[in-house]
């Protein structure tokens, strides 16, 4: 364990930590020099009291995705910004933290909080030295705490998001959207509590010590953190629900999971390309694509797994699976599944020319996310093969998709897909994709499908019309 704590991080992360360290030293030195004459109004024991509250806030932090966490540390840091000279609060923010992380993670957490507090102190004292008035009212305190909170938020979240981006190799935008975006409003709404705590400490309401009032306010403050906690739990529940639904479908049709995973990865890359790198949108499309065939759970197995041709009645049952899927997901509409998911599940068999199902939408009437999955679904199906036809090569599949541009597929998406295809992504060749998935999962056998002539292979009807991609 001791040796592990001495390990160096990746060079890009080490550079960030060292840069933050130098910035903190420089900023703290400036504050000491510029505000050396500001009197210290709190005694040693009082500083320990506020330092103890900082330690407590870190211990009750909320875990976030991508190895991050969030706490109400900022409230106590901002309170100290109001109560003490500008150089005091950053020092306490640096020293009054404790965790069992490796040394460079612990140091980075201290530095980013110290830097955020230092800039918040500068913002606060700027407005105390340059009062803001509206008629007879002095707004300096309110404007100052708002500016301090904004400064703390921007510095803190920027540094944390950058660290996640560098350490986990995810895009900066994805790290921000996953961990920070949804917290911004509640964070900024809670920040005025810091001014309230400072004033309550200066003017005791209980006994002769302001700390009693502060401790009293900790009760609602502590329970306010459960909003963040429940939001994270809901996110985790969403992921678990998605996996549960996919496992249920996989149990009924063993090859569906592999199909859905590859469709989802194609759709994610295509969505990211057409939305200029919007990682949040691409991830939402990925999740929806994982569920696009969930309605097949409602299809009788003798129809779903039938190796031969389908009767008109059986084909009709198959073509209802988008509606079955949308109906199945309705109970989670308000708490888990966003409209984008329903658009994909319900419309992933529509066609650009209006001859798809179930609603026979055409062109831009079809939601863009559904058009993306339509294309990804078709490419995966063509290159996977079916009992009634051989698998197409990647080149044959691309050529057919280009021939069907403007008929089955959105021409703009076909053009974007062709550009992606030329970059040789892992999903382009199905065999390469299978090997990569098997290596990642540590088990080759999981991804070996039954022979195409096996009755366990699951046929799906081709789209109506004389020329169509096969699915």
PDB file of C-alpha atoms in Angstrom, residues 1 32 87 140 174 351 384 386:
ATOM      1  CA  UNK A   1       0.000   0.000   0.000  1.00  0.00           C
ATOM      2  CA  UNK A  32      -0.588  37.399   1.984  1.00  0.00           C
ATOM      3  CA  UNK A  87      -5.346  34.449   2.720  1.00  0.00           C
ATOM      4  CA  UNK A 140     -22.211  44.702  -1.827  1.00  0.00           C
ATOM      5  CA  UNK A 174     -18.793  14.236 -21.284  1.00  0.00           C
ATOM      6  CA  UNK A 351     -37.901   4.726 -43.650  1.00  0.00           C
ATOM      7  CA  UNK A 384     -24.081 -10.143 -39.456  1.00  0.00           C
ATOM      8  CA  UNK A 386     -29.209 -14.280 -41.366  1.00  0.00           C
TER       9      UNK A 386
END
